[in-house]
Short mmCIF file of C-alpha atoms in Angstrom, two decimals:
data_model
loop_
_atom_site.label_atom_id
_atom_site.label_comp_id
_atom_site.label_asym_id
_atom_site.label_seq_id
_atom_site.Cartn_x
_atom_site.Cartn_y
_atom_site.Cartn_z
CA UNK A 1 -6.69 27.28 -9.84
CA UNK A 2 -5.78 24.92 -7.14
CA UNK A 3 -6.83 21.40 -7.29
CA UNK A 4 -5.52 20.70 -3.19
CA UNK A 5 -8.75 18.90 -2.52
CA UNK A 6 -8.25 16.61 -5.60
CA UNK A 7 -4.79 16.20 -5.28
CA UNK A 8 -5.26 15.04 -1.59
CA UNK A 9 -7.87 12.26 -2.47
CA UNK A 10 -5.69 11.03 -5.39
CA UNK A 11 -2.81 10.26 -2.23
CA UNK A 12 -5.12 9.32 -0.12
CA UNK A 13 -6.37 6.32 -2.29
CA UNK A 14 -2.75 5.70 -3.54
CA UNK A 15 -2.11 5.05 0.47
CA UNK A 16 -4.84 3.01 0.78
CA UNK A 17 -3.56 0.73 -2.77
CA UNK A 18 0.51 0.46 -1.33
CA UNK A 19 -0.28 -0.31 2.59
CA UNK A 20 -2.92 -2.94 1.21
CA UNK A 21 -0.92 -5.95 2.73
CA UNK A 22 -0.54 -4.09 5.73
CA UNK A 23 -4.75 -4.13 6.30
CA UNK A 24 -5.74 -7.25 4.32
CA UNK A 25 -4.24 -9.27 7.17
CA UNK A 26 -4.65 -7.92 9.81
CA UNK A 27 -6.32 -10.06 12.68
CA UNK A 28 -5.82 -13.48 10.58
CA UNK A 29 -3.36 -15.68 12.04
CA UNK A 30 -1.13 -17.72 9.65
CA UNK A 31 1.17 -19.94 11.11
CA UNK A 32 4.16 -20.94 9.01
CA UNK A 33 3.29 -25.13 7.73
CA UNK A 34 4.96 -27.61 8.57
CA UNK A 35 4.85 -30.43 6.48
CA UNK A 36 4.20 -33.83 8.34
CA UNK A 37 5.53 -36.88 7.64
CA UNK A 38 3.75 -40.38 7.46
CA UNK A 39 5.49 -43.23 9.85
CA UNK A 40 6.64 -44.70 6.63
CA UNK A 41 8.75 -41.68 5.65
CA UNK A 42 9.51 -41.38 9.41
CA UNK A 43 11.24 -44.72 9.37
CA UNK A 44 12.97 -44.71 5.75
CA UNK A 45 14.82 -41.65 7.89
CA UNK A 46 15.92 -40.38 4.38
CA UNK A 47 14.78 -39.72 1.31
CA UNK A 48 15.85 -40.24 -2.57
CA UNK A 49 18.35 -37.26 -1.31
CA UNK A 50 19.19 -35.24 1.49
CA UNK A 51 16.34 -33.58 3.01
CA UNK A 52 18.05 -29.82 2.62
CA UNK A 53 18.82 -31.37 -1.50
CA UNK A 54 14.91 -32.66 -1.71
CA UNK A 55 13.06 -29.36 -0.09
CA UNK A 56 15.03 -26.69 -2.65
CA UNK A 57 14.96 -29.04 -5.77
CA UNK A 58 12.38 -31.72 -6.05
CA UNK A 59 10.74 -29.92 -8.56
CA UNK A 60 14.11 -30.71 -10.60
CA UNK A 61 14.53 -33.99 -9.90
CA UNK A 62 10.88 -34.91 -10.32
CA UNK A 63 11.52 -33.44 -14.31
CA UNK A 64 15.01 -35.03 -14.65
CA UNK A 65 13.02 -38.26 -13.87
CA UNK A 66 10.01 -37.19 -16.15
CA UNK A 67 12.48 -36.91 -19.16
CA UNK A 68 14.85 -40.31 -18.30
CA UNK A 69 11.95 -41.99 -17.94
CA UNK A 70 9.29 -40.98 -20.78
CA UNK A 71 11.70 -40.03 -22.99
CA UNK A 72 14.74 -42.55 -22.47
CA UNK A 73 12.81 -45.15 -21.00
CA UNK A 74 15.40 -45.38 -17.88
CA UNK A 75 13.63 -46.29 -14.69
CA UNK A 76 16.08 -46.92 -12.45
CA UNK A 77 17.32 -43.98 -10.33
CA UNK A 78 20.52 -44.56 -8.17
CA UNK A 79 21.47 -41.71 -5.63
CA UNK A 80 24.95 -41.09 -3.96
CA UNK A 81 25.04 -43.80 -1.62
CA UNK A 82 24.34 -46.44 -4.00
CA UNK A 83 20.99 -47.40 -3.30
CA UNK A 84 18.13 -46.96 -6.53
CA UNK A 85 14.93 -46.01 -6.88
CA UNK A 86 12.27 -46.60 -8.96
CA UNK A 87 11.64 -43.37 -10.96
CA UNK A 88 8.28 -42.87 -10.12
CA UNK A 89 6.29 -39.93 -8.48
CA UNK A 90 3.26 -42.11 -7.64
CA UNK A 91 5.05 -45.28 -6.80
CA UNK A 92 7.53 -44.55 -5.44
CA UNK A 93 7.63 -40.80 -3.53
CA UNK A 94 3.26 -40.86 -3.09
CA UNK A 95 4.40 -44.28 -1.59
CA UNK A 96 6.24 -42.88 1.39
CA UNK A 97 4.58 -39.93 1.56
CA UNK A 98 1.20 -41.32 1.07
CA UNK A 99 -0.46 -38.02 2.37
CA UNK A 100 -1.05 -35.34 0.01
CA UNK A 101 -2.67 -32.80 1.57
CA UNK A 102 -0.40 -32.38 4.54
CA UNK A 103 2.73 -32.95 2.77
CA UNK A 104 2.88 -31.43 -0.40
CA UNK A 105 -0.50 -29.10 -0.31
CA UNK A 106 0.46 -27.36 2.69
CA UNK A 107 3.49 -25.56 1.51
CA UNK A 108 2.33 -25.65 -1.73
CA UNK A 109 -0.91 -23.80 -0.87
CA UNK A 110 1.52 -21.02 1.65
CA UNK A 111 3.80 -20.28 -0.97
CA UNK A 112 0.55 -20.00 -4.02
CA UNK A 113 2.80 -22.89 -6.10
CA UNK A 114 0.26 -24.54 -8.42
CA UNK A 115 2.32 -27.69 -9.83
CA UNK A 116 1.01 -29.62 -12.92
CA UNK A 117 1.88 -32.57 -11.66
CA UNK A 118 -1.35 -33.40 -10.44
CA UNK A 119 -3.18 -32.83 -13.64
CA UNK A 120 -2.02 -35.97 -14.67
CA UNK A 121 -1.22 -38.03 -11.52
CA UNK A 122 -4.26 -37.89 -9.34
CA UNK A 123 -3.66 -38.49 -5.71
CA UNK A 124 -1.71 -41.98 -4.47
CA UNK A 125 -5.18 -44.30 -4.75
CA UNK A 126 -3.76 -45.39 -1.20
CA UNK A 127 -4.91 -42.53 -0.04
CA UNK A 128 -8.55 -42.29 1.34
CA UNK A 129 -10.60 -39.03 0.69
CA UNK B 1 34.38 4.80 -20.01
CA UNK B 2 31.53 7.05 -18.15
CA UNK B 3 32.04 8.23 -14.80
CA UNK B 4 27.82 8.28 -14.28
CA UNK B 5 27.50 5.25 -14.94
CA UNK B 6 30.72 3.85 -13.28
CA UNK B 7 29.82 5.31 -10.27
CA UNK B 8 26.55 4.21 -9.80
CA UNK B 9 27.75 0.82 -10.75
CA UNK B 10 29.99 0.92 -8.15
CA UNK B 11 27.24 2.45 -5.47
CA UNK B 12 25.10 -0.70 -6.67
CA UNK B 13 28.27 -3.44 -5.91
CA UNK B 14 28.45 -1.53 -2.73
CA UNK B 15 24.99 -2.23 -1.80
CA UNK B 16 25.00 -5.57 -3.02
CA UNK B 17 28.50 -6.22 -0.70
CA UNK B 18 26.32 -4.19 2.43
CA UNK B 19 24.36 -6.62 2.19
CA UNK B 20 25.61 -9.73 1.67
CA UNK B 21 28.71 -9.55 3.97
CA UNK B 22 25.95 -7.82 6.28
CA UNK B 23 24.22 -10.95 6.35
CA UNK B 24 25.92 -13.52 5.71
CA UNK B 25 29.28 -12.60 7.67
CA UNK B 26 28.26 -10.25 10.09
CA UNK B 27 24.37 -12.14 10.92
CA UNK B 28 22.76 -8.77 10.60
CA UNK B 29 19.58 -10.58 9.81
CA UNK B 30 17.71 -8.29 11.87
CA UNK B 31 18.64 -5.17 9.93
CA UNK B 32 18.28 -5.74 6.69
CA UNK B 33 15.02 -8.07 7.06
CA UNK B 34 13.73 -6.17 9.48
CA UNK B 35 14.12 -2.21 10.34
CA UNK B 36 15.50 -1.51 6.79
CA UNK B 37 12.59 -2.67 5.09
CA UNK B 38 10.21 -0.62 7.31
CA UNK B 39 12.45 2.50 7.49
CA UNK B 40 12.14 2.41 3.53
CA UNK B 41 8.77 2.40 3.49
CA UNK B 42 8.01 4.81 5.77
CA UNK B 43 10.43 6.98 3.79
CA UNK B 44 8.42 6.26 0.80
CA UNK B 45 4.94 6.89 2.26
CA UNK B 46 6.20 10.47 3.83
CA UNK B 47 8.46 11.46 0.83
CA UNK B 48 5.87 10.43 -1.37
CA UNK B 49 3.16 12.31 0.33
CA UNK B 50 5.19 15.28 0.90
CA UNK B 51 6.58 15.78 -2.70
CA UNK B 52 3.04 15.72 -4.32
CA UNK B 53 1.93 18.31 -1.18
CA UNK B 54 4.41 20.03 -2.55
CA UNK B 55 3.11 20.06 -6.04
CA UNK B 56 -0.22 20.60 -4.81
CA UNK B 57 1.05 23.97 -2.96
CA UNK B 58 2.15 25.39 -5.95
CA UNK B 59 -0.60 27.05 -7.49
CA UNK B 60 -1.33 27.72 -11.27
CA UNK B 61 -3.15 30.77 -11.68
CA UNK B 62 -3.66 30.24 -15.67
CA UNK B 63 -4.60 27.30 -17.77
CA UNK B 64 -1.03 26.32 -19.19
CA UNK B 65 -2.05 22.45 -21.51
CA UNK B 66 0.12 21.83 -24.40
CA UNK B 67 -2.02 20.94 -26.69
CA UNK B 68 -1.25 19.63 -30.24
CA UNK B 69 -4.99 19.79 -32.32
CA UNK B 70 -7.72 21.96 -33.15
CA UNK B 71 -9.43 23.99 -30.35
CA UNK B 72 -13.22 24.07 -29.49
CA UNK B 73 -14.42 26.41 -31.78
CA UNK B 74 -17.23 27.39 -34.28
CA UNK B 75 -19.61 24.26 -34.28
CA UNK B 76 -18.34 23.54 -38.26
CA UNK B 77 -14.88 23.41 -37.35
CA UNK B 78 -13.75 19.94 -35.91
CA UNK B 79 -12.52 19.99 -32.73
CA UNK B 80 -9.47 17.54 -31.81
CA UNK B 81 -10.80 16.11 -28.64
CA UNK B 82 -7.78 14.34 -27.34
CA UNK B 83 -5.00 16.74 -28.18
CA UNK B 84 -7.36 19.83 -27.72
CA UNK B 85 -9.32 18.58 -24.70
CA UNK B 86 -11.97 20.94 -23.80
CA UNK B 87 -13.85 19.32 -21.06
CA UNK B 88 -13.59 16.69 -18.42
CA UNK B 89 -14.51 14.07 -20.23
CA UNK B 90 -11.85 14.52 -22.73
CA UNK B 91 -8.96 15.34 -20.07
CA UNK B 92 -9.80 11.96 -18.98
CA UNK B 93 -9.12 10.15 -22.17
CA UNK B 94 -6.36 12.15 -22.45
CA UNK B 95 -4.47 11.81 -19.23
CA UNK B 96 -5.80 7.66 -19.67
CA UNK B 97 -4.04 7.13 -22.80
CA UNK B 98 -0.58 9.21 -21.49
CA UNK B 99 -0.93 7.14 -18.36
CA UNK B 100 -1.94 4.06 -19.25
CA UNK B 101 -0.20 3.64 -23.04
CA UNK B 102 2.60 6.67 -22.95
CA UNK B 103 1.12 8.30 -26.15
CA UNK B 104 3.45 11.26 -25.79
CA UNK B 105 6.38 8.91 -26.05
CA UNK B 106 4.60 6.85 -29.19
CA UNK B 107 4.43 10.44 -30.82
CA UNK B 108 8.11 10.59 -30.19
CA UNK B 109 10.05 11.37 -33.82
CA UNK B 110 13.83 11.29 -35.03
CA UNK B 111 14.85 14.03 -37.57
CA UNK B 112 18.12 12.91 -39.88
CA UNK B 113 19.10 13.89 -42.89
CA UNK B 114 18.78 11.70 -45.95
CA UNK B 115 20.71 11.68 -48.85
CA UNK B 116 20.63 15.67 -47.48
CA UNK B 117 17.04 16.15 -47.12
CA UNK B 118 15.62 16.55 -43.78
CA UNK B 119 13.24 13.55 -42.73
CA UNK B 120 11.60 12.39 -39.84
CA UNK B 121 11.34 9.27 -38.64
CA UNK B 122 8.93 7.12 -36.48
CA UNK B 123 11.10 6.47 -33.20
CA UNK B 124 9.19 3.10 -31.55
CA UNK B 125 12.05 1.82 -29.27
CA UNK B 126 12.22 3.70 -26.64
CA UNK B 127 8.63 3.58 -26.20
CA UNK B 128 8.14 -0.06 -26.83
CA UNK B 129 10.70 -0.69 -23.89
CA UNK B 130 9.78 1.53 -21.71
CA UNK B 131 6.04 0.17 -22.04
CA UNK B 132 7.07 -3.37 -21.65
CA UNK B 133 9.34 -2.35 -18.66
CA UNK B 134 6.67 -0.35 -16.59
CA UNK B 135 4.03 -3.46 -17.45
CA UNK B 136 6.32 -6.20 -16.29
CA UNK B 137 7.14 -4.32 -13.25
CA UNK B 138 3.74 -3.68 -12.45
CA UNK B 139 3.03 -7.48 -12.91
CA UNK B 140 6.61 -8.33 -10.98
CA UNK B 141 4.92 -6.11 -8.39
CA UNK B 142 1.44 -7.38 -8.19
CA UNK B 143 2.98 -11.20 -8.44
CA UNK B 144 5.15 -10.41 -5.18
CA UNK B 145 1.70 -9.76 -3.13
CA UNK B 146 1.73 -13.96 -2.65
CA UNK B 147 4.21 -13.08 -0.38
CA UNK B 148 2.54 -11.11 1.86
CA UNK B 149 -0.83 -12.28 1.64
CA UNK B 150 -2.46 -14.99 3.69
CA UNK B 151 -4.47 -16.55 1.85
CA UNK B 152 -3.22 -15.78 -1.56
CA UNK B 153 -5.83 -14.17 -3.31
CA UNK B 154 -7.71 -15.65 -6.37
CA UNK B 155 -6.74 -13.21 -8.88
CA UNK B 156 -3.11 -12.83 -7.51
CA UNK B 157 -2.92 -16.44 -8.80
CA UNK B 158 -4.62 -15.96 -11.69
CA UNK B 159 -1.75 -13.21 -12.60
CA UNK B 160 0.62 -15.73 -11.68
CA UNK B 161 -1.26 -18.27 -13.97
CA UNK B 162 -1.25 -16.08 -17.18
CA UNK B 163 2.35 -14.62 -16.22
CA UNK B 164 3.85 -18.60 -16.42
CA UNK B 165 1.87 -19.46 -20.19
CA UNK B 166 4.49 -19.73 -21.63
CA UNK B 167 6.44 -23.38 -20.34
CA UNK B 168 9.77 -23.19 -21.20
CA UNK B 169 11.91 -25.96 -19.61
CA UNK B 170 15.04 -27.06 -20.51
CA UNK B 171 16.06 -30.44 -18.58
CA UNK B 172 19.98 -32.00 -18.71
CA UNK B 173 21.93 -33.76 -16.40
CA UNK B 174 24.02 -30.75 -15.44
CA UNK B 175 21.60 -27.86 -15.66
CA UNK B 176 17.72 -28.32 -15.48
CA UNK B 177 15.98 -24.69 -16.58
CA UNK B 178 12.21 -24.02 -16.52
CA UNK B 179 11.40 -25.35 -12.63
CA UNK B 180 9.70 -23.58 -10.95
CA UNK B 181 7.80 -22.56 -13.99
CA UNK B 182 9.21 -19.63 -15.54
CA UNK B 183 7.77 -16.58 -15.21
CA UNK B 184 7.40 -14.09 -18.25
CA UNK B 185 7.54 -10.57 -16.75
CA UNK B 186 10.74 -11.00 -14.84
CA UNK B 187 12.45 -11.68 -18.06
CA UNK B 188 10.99 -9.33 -20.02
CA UNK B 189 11.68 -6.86 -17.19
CA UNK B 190 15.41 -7.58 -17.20
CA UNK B 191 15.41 -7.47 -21.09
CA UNK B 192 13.77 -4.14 -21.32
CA UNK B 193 15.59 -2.24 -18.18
CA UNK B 194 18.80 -3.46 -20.33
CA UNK B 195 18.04 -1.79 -23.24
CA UNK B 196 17.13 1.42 -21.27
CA UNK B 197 20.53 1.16 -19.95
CA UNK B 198 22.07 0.21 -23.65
CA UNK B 199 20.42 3.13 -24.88
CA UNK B 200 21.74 5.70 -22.47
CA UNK B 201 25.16 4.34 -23.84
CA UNK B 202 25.03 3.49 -27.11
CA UNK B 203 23.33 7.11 -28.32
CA UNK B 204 25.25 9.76 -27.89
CA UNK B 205 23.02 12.75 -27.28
CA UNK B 206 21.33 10.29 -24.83
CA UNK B 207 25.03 9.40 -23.05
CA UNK B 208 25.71 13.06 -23.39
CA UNK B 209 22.63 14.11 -20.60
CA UNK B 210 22.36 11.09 -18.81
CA UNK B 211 23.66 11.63 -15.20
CA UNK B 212 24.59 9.31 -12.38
CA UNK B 213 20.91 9.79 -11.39
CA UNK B 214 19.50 8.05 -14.67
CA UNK B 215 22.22 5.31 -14.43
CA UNK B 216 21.34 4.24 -10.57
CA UNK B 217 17.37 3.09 -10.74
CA UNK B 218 18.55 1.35 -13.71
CA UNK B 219 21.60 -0.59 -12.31
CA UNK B 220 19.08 -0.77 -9.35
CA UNK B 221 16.43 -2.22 -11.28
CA UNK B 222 18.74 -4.57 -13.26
CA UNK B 223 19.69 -6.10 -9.49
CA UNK B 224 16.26 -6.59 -8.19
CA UNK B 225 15.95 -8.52 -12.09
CA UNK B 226 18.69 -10.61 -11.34
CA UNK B 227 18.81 -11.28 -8.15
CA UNK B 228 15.23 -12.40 -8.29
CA UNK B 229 16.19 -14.53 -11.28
CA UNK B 230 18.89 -16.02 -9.59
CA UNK B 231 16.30 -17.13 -6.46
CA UNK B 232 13.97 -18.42 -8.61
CA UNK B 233 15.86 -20.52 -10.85
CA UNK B 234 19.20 -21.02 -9.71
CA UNK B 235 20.47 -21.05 -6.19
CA UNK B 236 16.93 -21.48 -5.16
CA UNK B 237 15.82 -20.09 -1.56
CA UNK B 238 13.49 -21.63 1.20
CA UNK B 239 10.29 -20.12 -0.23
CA UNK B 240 8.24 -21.00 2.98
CA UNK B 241 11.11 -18.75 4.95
CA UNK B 242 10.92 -16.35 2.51
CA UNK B 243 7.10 -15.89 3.26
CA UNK B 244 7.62 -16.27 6.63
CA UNK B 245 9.98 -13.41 7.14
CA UNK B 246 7.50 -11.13 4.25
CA UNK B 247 4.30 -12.12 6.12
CA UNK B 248 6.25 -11.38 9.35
CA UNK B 249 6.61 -7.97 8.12
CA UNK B 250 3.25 -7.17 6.55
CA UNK B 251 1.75 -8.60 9.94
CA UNK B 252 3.79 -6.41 11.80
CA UNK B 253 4.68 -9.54 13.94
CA UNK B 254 8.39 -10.08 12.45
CA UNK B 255 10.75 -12.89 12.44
CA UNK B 256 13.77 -14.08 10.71
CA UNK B 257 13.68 -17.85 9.84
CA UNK B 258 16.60 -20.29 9.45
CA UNK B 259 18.15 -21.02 6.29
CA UNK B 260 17.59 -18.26 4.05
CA UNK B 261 20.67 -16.80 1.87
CA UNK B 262 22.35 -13.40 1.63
CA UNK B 263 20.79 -13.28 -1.29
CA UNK B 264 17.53 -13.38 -0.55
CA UNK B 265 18.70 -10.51 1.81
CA UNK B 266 20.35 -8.59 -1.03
CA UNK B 267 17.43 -9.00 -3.18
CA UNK B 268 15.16 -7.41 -0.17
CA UNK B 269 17.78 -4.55 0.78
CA UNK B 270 17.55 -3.55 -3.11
CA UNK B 271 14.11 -3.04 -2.94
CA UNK B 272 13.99 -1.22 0.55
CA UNK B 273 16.83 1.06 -1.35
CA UNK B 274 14.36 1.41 -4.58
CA UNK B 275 11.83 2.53 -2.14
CA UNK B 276 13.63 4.78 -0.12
CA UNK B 277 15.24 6.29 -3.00
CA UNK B 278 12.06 6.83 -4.85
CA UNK B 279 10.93 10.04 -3.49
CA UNK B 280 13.90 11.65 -3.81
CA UNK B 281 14.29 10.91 -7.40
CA UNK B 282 13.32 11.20 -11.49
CA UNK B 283 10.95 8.11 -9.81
CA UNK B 284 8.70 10.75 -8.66
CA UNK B 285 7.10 10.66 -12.31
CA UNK B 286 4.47 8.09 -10.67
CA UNK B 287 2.74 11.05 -9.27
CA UNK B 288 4.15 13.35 -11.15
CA UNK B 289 2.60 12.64 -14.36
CA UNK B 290 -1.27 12.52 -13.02
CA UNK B 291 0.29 16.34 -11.96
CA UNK B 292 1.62 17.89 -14.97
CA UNK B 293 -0.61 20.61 -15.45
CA UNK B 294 0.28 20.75 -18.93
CA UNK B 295 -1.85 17.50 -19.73
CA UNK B 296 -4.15 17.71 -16.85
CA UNK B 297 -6.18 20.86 -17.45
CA UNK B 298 -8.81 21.68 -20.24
CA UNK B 299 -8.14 23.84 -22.60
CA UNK B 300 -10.95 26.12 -21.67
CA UNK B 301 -9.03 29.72 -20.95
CA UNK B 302 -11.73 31.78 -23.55
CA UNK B 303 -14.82 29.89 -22.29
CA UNK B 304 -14.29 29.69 -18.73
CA UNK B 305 -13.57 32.20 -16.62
CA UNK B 306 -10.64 31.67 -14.23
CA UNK B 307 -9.83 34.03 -11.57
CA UNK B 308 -6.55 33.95 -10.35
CA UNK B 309 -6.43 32.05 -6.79
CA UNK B 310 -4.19 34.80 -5.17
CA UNK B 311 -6.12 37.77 -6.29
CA UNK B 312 -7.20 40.10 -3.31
CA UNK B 313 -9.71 42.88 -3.40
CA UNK B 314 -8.66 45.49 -5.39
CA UNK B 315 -10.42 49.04 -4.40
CA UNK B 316 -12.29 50.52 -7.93
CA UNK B 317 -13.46 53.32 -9.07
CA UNK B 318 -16.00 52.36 -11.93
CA UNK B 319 -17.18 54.26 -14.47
CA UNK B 320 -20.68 54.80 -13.20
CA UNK B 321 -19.26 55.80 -9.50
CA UNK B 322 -17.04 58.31 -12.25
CA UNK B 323 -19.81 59.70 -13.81
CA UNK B 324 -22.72 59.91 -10.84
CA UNK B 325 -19.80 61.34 -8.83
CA UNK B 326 -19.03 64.65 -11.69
CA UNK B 327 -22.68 64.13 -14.05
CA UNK B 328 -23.52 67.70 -13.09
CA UNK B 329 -19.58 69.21 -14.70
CA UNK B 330 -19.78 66.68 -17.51
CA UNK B 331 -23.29 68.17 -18.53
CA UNK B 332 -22.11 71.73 -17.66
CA UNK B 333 -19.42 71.55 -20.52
CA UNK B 334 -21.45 69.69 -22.83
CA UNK B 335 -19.91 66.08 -22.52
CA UNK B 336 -22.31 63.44 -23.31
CA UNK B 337 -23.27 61.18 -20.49
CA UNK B 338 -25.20 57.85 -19.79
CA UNK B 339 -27.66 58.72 -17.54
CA UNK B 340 -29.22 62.08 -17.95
#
C-alpha cells in the first residue's frame, strides 16, 4: 500500500503547527515598551538601588521586604549609600512611581508576567482611573 | 569511564564555550542570535520533511502490524480491539494511546531470576520518566511561545498559570528562591532527562548499547534545562531584550538588544543545535512513530484484499482461454470439460 497522500497532509499540518509564530504575527507591529517614568521618579534620579540592580531583581527585593516586614516586623530598609526606606510597595515605590499602567503593566504585559502583587495591593489610590 | 558519553560531554562544553566566548568575547551577537537560529530551523523544516518523504517512498506491499490479542474472527470469539485492531477506528485508539500515553513502553517487563525461578517483573521507570520528560518538554515548549507572540495568547498564559501552581519560594538574606514564580515543567524536565541519562549508566545492558548518539540529546537536553534554570532564577536576564531579540526573529525584522548575557546566547545556540540536529538523529521518532507501519495498519490481510503497489500486468493464460482454445482434443480423448 502506499499512504503518500496521507503522509503528505500529516507534514503539511505539522508545518503549519511549528512555523505558527512565524504567521500569527505577521503584519502586527510591536514595539519593544519602554517604561516611563513620573517627574517624581525623574527627580529622585535613583531608586531604592541601582537602576540595572532594580530592573533584574525587584521581584526579590519586593519579597525580601514582604518577609522582614510581615514576618519580622522590620520596616526600615537602608541601601548601600546609607539612606532608608520605608519598606513598603504602596507607600513607598507606588509613591514615586505613581503610574501603574505605564510603568509596571507595560513590561509586565510584553513579557506575559502576571505578579500577585496586585491581588492584594490594588493600585496607589493616588492614582486616577 | 565511557568514551560515549565523555565525548559527547565534551562536544556539549564545546558548544557551550562556542558560544559564550562567541558572544561574550568575540561580540558575535549577530551569529548566534541571528543566522544560527534561522539556519537551524530551516535545517529542521527540510530534514524533517525530507526524512518522512523518505519514509513515505518506501512502500509496504503487505500488511506487517504486530499485534499482541485476538484477531477478528468468528462473531463468538472476542476480538482484542486495541492490540488486534481491525479497522480504522481501532488503529486510531491504538496509535492514540502509543502516541499520546507510550503504552508499548508501560507493557515493558524485566525477567530475573528469583530464588532460581524465572519471574517477570512490571518495569514502570523508564516509562514514567520518559512520559514526564516528553510532557514537560512539550509544556517547556508551548510556555516559550510568550516569547514570540505579540500579544501573548490567552491560553499560552493559562499554561503558564497552571505550570507555576505550585509557589515555592524560599526568601534569605543571601539567596532568595521562588521569584519569578517557579515553574513546574522545567524542573521536572531536568529531573527526568537526568534519570534517562542515570539509567544509560547505571544499567549495564543499557550502558552496554548506548552510543555517543543516545548520550548527546541528553547532555543537550540537560543544557537547555539548566541554562534556562539558571536565567530564570539565578543570574536573571533582561526579559524585555530577550523578547525583543525572539520577536525580532519570529517577525523576520531582527535585532540584537543591549544587555543581554552569553548565556542567554548559549541557552539559544543549544536549541538552534537541538533543532538542527534533530533530523539527523534517534529524534526523528516524532514522525517516526505516527510511521511505523507495524502499529499503523489494520490487521485486515484475510478480509481485505491488498494488491501489491508495484505489481504490473502479468500476461495469463486462464483456464477457460485453456480449454475453449483445445475443447474439441479434450472431448476427442474423453477428458471431461466445463462447457460442452
Amino acid at each position: 500500500m502506499n499512504d503518500k497522500n496521507k503522509i503528505i497532509a500529516g507534514l503539511i499540518i505539522f508545518g503549519v503547527i511549528i512555523t505558527f509564530p512565524l504567521w500569527y504575527n505577521m503584519g502586527k507591529a510591536s514595539p519593544v515598551p519602554e517604561p516611563e517614568l513620573t517627574t517624581t521618579a525623574k527627580a529622585a534620579k535613583q531608586c531604592v538601588r541601582e537602576t540595572e540592580y532594580m530592573t533584574a531583581e525587584h521581584m526579590q527585593l519586593l519579597d525580601v521586604w514582604r518577609d522582614s516586614v510581615v514576618r519580622y516586623g522590620k520596616r526600615i530598609y537602608v541601601n548601600s549609600s546609607g539612606k532608608e526606606f520605608d519598606m513598603s510597595l504602596s507607600n513607598t515605590c507606588l509613591d514615586c512611581h505613581s503610574n501603574k499602567a505605564e510603568f509596571c503593566d507595560r513590561c509586565h504585559t510584553y513579557a506575559s508576567v502576571d505578579p500577585y502583587c496586585w491581588d492584594c495591593h490594588i493600585d496607589n489610590p493616588k492614582e486616577k482611573e | 569511564m565511557n568514551v560515549n558519553y565523555i565525548f559527547s560531554l565534551i562536544v556539549v562544553v564545546v558548544l557551550f564555550l562556542l558560544a559564550y566566548v562567541g558572544v561574550e568575547a568575540a561580540g558575535l551577537q549577530v551569529f548566534f542570535g541571528v543566522i544560527i537560529p534561522y539556519l537551524a530551523l530551516v535545517i529542521f523544516i527540510v530534514g524533517f520533511f525530507y526524512r518522512v518523504m523518505g519514509w513515505a517512498r518506501s512502500t509496504v506491499p503487505f500488511r506487517i502490524p504486530t499485534t499482541c490479542g485476538q484477531q477478528e474472527s468468528l462473531p463468538w470469539i472476542k476480538q482484542n480491539k486495541i492490540d488486534n485492531p481491525s479497522t480504522l477506528l481501532h488503529v486510531l485508539v491504538r496509535m492514540a494511546l502509543e502516541v499520546l500515553l507510550f503504552r508499548s513502553l508501560f507493557r515493558n517487563s524485566r525477567m530475573e531470576l528469583k530464588n532460581s525461578r524465572l519471574s517477570y517483573k512490571l518495569e514502570i521507570w523508564l516509562w514514567l520518566f520518559s512520559l514526564a520528560f516528553h510532557y514537560s518538554f512539550l509544556v517547556v515548549l508551548v510556555r516559550h511561545l510568550r516569547f514570540f507572540l505579540e500579544p501573548v495568547p490567552f491560553i499560552i498564559k493559562q499554561i503558564e498559570v497552571v505550570d507555576g501552581f505550585f509557589r515555592i519560594e524560599f526568601v534569605s538574606e543571601v539567596l532568595t528562591v521562588g521569584l519569578p514564580g517557579i515553574y513546574i515543567s522545567g524542573l521536572v524536565l531536568l529531573a527526568a532527562v537526568t534519570f534517562l541519562f542515570l539509567r544509560r549508566i547505571f544499567i549495564p545492558q543499557v550502558r552496554y548499547i548506548s552510543l555517543a548518539a543516545d548520550y548527546f540529546p541528553l547532555f543537550l537536553i540537560m543544557g537547555i534545562a539548566i541554562t534556562g534554570i539558571m536565567m530564570r532564577y539565578f543570574t536573571k536576564v533582561d526579559v524585555v531584550g530577550v523578547k525583543e531579540l525572539t520577536l525580532g526573529l519570529a517577525t523576520f525584522h531582527p535585532t540584537i538588544p543591549e544587555g543581554v548575557g552569553g548565556l542567554f546566547y548559549v541557552h539559544l545556540f543549544f536549541v538552534s543545535t537541538l533543532f538542527a540536529y534533530f533530523p539527523f538523529s534517534k529524534l526523528m521518532h516524532l514522525g517516526g512513530v505516527f510511521l511505523s507501519p507495524t502499529r499503523n495498519l489494520a490487521n485486515n490481510n484475510r478480509a481485505v484484499r491488498h494488491i501489491n503497489p508495484w505489481n504490473y500486468p502479468v500476461p495469463v493464460h486462464t483456464y477457460e482461454e485453456y480449454e475453449d482454445e483445445f475443447r474439441e482434443k479434450m472431448v476427442g480423448v474423453g477428458l471431461p470439460v466445463e462447457k460442452e
